XYZ file of C-alpha atoms in Angstrom:
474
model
C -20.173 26.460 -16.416
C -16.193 25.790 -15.793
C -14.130 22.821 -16.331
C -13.509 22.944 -12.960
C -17.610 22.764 -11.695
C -18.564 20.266 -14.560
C -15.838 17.963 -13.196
C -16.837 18.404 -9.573
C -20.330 17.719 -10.327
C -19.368 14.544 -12.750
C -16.924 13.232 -9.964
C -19.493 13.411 -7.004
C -22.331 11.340 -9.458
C -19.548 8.776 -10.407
C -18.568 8.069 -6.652
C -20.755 9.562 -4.105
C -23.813 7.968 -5.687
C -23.018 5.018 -8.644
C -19.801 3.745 -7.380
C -20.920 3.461 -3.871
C -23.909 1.072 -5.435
C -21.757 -0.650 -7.708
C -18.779 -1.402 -5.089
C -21.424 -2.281 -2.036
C -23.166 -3.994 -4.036
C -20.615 -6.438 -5.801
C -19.421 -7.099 -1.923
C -23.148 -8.170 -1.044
C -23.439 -10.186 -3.811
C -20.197 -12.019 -3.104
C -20.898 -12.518 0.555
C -24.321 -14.139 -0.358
C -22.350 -16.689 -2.953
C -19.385 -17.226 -1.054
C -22.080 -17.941 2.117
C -19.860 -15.352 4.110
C -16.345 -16.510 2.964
C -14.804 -13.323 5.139
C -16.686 -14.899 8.521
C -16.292 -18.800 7.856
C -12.313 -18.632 6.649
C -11.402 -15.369 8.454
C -9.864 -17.643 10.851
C -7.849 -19.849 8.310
C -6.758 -16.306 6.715
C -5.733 -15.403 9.567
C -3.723 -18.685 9.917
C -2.088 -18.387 6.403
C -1.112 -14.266 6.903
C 0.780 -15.309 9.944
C 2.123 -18.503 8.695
C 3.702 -16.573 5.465
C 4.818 -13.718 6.960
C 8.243 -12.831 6.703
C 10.433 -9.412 6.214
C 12.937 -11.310 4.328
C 11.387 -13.703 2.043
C 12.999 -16.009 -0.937
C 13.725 -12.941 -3.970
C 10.983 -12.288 -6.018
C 11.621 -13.234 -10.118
C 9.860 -13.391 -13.136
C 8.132 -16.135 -12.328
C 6.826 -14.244 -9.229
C 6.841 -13.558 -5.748
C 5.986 -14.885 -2.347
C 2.424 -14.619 -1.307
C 3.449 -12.230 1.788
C 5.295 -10.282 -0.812
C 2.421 -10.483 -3.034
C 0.048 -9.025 -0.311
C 2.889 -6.060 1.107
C 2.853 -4.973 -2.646
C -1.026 -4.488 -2.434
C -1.113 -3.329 0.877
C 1.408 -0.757 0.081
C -1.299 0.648 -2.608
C -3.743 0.356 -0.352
C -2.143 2.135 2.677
C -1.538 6.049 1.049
C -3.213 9.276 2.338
C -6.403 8.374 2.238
C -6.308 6.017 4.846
C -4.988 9.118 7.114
C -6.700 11.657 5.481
C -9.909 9.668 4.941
C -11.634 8.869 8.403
C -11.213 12.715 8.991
C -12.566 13.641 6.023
C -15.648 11.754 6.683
C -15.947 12.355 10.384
C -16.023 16.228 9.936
C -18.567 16.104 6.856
C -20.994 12.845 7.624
C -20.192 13.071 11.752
C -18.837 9.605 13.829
C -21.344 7.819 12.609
C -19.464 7.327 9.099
C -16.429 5.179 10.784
C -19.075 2.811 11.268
C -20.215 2.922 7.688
C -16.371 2.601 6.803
C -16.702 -0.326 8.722
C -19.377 -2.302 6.873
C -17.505 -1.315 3.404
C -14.692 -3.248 4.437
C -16.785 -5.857 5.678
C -18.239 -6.523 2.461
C -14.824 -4.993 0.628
C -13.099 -8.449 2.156
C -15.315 -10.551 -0.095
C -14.563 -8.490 -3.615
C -11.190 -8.575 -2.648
C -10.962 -12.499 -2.953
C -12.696 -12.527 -5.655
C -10.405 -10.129 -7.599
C -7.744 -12.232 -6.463
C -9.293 -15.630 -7.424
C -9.815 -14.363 -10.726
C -6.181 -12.576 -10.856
C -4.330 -16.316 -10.392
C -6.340 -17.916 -12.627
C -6.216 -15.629 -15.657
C -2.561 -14.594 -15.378
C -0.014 -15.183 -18.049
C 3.492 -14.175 -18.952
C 4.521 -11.329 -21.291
C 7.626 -11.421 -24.204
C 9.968 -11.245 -21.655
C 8.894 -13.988 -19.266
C 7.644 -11.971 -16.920
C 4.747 -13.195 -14.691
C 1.522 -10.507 -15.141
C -2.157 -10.702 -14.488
C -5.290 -8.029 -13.101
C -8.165 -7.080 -14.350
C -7.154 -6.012 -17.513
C -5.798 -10.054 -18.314
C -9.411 -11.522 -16.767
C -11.049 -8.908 -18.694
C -9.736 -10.254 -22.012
C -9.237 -13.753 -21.533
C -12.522 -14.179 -19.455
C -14.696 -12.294 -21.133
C -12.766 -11.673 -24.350
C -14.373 -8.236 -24.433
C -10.432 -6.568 -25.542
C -11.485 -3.411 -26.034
C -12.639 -2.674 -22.323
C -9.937 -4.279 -21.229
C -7.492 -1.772 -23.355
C -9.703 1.179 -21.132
C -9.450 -0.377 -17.936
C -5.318 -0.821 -18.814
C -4.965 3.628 -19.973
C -7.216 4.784 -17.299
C -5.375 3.075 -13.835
C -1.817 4.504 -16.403
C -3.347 7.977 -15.956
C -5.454 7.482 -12.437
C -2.357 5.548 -10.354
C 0.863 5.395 -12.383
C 1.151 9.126 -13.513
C -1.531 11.218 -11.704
C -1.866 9.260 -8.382
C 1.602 9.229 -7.772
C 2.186 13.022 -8.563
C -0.938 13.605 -5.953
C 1.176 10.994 -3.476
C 4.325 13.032 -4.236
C 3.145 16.355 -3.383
C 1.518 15.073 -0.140
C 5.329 14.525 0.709
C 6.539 17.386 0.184
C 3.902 19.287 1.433
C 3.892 17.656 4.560
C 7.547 17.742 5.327
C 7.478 21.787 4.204
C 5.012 22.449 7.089
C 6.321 19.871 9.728
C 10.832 20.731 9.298
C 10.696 23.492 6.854
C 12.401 21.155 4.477
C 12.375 23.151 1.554
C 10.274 21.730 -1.409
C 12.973 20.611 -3.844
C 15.073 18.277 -1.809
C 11.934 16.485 -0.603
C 11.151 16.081 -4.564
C 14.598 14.719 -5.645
C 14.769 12.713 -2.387
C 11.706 10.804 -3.055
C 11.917 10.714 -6.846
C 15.601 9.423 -6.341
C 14.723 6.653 -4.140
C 11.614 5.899 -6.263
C 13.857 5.607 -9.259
C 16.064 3.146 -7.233
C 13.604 1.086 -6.459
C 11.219 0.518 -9.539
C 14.694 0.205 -11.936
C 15.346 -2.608 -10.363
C 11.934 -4.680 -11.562
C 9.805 -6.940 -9.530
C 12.470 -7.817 -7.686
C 13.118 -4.745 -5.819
C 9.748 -3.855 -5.841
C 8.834 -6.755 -3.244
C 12.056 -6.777 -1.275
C 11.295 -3.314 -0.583
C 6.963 -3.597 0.188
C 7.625 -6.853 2.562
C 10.397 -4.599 4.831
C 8.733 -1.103 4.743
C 4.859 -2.623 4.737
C 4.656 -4.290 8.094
C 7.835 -1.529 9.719
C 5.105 1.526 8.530
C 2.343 -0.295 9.599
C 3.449 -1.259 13.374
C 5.013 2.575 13.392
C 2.285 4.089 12.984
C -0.799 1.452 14.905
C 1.746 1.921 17.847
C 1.679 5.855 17.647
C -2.087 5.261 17.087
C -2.733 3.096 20.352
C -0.409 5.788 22.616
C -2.521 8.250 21.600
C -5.746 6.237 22.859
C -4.045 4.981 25.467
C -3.845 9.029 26.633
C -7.833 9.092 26.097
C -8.967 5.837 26.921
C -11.374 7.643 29.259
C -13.100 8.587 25.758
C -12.745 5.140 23.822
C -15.835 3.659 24.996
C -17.895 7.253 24.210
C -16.272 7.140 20.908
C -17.379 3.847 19.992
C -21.295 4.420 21.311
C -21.114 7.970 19.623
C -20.062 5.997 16.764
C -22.716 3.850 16.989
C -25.770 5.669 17.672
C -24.769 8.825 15.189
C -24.671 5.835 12.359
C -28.232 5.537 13.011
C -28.914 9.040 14.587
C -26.764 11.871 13.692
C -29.038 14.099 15.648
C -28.750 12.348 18.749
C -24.802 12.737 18.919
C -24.265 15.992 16.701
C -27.673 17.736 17.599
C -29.734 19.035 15.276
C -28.004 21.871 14.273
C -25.398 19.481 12.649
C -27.170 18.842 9.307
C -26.085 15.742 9.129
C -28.613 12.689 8.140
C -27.910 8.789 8.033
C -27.818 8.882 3.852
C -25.137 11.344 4.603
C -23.352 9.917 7.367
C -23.551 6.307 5.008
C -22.760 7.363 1.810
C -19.455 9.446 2.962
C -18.416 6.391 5.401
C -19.087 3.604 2.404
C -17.126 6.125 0.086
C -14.078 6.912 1.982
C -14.341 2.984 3.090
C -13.847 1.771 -0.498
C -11.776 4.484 -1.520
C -8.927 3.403 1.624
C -9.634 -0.952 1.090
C -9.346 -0.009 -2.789
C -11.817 -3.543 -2.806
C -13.252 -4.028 -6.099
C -11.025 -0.982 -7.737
C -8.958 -3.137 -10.047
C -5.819 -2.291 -8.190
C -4.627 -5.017 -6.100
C -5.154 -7.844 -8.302
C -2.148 -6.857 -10.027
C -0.152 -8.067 -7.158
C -2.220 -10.978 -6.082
C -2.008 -12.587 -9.380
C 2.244 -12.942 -9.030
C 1.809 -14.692 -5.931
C 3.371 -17.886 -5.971
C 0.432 -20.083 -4.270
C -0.245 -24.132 -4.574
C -4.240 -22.470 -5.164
C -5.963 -19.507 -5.899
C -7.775 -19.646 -2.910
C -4.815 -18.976 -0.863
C -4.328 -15.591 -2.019
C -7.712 -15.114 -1.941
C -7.740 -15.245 1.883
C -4.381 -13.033 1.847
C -6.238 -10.599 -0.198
C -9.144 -10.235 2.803
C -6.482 -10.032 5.428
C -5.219 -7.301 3.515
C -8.573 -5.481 3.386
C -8.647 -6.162 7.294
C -5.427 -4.337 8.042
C -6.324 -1.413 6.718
C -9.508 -1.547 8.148
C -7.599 -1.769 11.310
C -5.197 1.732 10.012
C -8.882 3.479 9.424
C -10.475 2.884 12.583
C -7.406 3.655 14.839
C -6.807 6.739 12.600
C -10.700 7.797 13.595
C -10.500 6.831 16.835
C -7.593 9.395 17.475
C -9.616 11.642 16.117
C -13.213 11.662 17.572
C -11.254 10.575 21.173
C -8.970 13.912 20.740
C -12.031 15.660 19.792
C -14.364 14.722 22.803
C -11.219 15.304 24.907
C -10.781 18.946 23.110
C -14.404 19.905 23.459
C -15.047 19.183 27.014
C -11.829 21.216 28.158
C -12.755 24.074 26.465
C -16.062 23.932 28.169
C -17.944 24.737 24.530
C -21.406 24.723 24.694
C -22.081 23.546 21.114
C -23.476 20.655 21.473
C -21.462 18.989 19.240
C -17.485 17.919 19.384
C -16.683 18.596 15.794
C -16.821 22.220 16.318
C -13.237 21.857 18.476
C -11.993 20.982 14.905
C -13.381 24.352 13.232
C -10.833 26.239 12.095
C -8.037 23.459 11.648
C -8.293 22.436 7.918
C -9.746 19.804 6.590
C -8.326 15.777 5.791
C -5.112 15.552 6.979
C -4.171 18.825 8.455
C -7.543 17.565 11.158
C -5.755 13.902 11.951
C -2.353 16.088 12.649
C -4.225 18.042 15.147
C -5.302 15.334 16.623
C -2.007 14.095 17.361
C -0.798 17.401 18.121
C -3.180 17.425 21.582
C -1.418 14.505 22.684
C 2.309 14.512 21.443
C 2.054 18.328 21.178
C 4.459 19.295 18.113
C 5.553 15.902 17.917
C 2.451 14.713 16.407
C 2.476 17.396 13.591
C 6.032 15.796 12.846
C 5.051 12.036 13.485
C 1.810 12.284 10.835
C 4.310 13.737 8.259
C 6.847 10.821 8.562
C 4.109 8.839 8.724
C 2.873 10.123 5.582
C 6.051 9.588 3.849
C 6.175 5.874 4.719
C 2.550 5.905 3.652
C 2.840 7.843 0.622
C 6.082 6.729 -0.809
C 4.899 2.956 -0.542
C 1.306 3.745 -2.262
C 3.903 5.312 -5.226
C 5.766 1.877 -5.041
C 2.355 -0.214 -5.725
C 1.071 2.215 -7.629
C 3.773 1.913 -9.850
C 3.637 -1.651 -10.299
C -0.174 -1.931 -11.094
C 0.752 0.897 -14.249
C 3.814 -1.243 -14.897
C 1.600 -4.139 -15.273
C -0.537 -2.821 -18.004
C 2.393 -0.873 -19.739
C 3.258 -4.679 -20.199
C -0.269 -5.387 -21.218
C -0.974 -2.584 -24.379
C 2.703 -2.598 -25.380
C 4.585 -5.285 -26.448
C 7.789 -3.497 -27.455
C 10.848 -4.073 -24.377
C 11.609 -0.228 -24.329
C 8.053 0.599 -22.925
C 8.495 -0.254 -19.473
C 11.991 2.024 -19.359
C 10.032 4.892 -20.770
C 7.520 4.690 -19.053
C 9.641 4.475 -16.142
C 11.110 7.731 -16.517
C 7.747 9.508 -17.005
C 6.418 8.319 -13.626
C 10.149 9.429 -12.226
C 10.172 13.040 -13.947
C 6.569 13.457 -12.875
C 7.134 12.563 -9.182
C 9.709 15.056 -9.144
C 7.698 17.722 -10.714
C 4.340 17.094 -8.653
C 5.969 18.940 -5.767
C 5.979 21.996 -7.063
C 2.418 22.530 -8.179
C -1.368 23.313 -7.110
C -3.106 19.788 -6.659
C -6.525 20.038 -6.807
C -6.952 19.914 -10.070
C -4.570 16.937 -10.147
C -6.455 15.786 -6.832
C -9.793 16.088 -9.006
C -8.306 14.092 -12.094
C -7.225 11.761 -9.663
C -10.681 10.998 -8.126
C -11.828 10.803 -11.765
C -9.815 8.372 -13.005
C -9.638 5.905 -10.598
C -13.542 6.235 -10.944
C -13.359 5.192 -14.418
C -11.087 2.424 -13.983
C -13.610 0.612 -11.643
C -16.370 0.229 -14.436
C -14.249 -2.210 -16.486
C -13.424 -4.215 -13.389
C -16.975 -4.052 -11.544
C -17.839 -5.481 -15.124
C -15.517 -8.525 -14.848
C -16.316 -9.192 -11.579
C -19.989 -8.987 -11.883
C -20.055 -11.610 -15.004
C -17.238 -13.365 -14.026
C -18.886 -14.280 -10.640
C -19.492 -17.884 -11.957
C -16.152 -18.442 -12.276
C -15.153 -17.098 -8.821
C -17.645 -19.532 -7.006
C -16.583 -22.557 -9.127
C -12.729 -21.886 -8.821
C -13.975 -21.387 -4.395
C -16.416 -24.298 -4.270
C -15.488 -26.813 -6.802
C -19.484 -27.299 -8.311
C -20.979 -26.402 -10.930
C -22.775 -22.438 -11.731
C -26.049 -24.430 -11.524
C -25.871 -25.351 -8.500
C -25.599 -22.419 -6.585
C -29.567 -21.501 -6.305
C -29.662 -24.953 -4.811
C -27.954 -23.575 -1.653
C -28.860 -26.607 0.321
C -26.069 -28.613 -2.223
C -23.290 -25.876 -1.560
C -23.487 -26.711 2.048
C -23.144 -30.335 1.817
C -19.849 -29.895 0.219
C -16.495 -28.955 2.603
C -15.049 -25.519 1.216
């Protein structure tokens, strides 16, 4: 057996099967002990996203940065390829039905997500260098002084998002603006590693001057691009959503039964690609919660969901383009398969099928208008990404040259990524950031006492005693 097959085959068990459990389940759990925290405070949330937003906030230090900044640096991880690449990737293998299962993993996703970041604030420290740093690897130690899984948690998001992720981020880029302008390879690579070097050199400070401007400016690009293309096939939004609907339940009944696709299918690929896009309960965003500066933890807790709820937003706008453009495809060309994903036969797979998409509507346009969207997208995921590795470069080594070289190794390998065959790297990738969710789905799991007390103010006892959480105000 290959490398190649035994890591396939170890990659789908870690996160088509025991992730999927372990992340669903840790949002479940939460929801039950936090009585529904993303229903009862979505409003309040709401409220405080609004209230803090800003493009140019006070400048971030070492003592922190703003909680708007705080939540642009997460969202900026959060919002990469996947969330374009994603829906289509589960709409063409599990059929519509898996935007809906998307759905209920952010649902729950929003309750891990506070959590993470209740436990990020209250666990965070300062380095040698006065420097303001917390995540999962700091609440692993200090809250469950287990050291040694905290050390793994720290090397594997290194390899998964600092070197690797970035790379895969990087030659997403380049790829994307090859096919799109023809802009040859190597400019695109010492473009982007150029402007990444600019950025990151420049500390925490740079870091969230640049996610609070380029965050929200991506994100409004891109949902307005989104809604034009509805707007062009809003005879097919309300079939979408019923299609999405009914094939959660009854693939058969949308797809026919030719399709192969069943509900476990349709659910686990939806829940998959959900978590993967929200990165909720992946150890990831904490890192940036945990520098907010907040008067309680519970305020960046309810950041943290809205953050979860924007992207939500990106996914289902992303897979409503798709399965709208789809319909619209299918009916016009008169096919009589009796399903719509066969238009999309033939076009690719992930993100080459949301460019098509686009393409029906803005014609070559929308080839060009995914790509820059993509480098927005990408190029702020490497920004995040960055800063969660930075964070635990500060964590395992205490000497004040680390963070420089480690700074150059994430520049030289941006720059390199473009030129090579990813799907090895995609593979390693998948792997890692697989592995770096067991250490925090630990945390989170044992250090769920501490999440409710920190949210509710009583005691772990009390929480069977549901009846007594309700008579207090929280």
């Amino acid at each position: 057996m290959s490398f190649d097959t035994l890591l396939t085959a170890f990659q789908t068990i870690l996160w088509d099967y025991l992730l999927v459990y372990l992340l669903c389940g840790t949002g479940i759990l939460y929801t039950f002990l936090l009585r529904g925290i993303q229903i009862r405070k979505f409003k309040r949330a709401l409220q405080t996203l609004i209230a803090k937003f800003s493009l140019s906030g006070k400048r971030a230090d070492k003592k922190g940065m703003s909680s708007f900044q705080a939540v642009s640096t997460a969202i900026a991880g959060q919002v990469g390829t996947g969330n374009l690449a994603g829906p289509a990737t589960a709409i063409i293998a599990g059929g519509p039905g898996a935007l809906f299962w998307m759905w209920v993993s952010s649902f729950f996703g929003m309750a891990t997500i506070y959590a993470e970041a209740i436990l990020a604030q209250k666990y965070r420290t300062y380095d040698r260098t006065g420097q303001i740093v917390g995540g999962p690897a700091y609440y692993i130690e200090k809250g469950l002084g287990i050291r040694w899984l905290a050390i793994l948690f720290a090397i594997f998001i290194i390899l998964a998002l600092g070197i690797i992720g970035n790379m895969v981020q990087s030659n997403s880029i380049a790829s994307a603006f090859e096919k799109s302008l023809s802009i040859p390879t190597w400019i695109t690579a010492l473009v982007v590693s150029l402007l990444v070097a600019f950025v990151i050199i420049g500390g925490i400070r740079n870091i969230a001057a640049f996610t609070e401007k380029v965050v929200p400016s991506m994100a409004f690009f891109y949902l307005l691009g989104a809604i034009i293309v509805l707007g062009m096939n809003y005879q097919y939004i309300l079939p979408a959503f019923k299609m999405i609907v009914v094939a959660a339940f009854n693939p058969e009944a949308v797809l026919g039964g030719g399709a192969g696709i069943a509900i476990q299918q349709a659910m686990r690929l939806g829940i998959a690609r959900g978590l993967f896009s929200n990165e909720a309960g992946m150890g990831s965003t904490p890192h940036a919660h945990a520098v907010a500066k907040v008067k309680t933890p519970e305020e960046q807790g309810y950041i943290a969901m809205m953050g979860v709820f924007v992207v939500g937003i990106i996914v289902t706008l992303t897979g409503l383009v798709i399965i709208t453009s789809g319909i619209r495809g299918w009916e016009a060309s008169m096919s009589d398969n009796p399903s719509f994903l066969s238009f999309f036969e033939g076009h690719g797979t992930g993100i080459t099928i949301t460019q098509y998409a686009y393409e029906m509507v803005f014609g070559s346009l929308g080839g060009i208008f995914i790509a820059v969207s993509l480098l927005f997208f990408a190029f702020s995921t490497i920004i995040g990404w960055y800063y969660y590795a930075e964070t635990n470069v500060r964590y395992l080594f205490k000497s004040r040259a680390a963070v420089p070289i480690f700074q150059l190794i994430a520049v030289i390998g941006i720059f390199c990524a473009a030129f090579i065959h990813v799907d090895l790297v995609w593979q390693l990738a998948d792997l890692f950031n697989g592995l770096m969710v067991l250490p925090n789905i630990t945390a989170l799991l044992l250090l769920a006492p501490i999440v409710v007390m920190e949210t509710t103010g009583l005691s772990w006892h009390t929480i069977p005693l549901l009846g007594k959480l309700g008579k207090r105000k929280i």
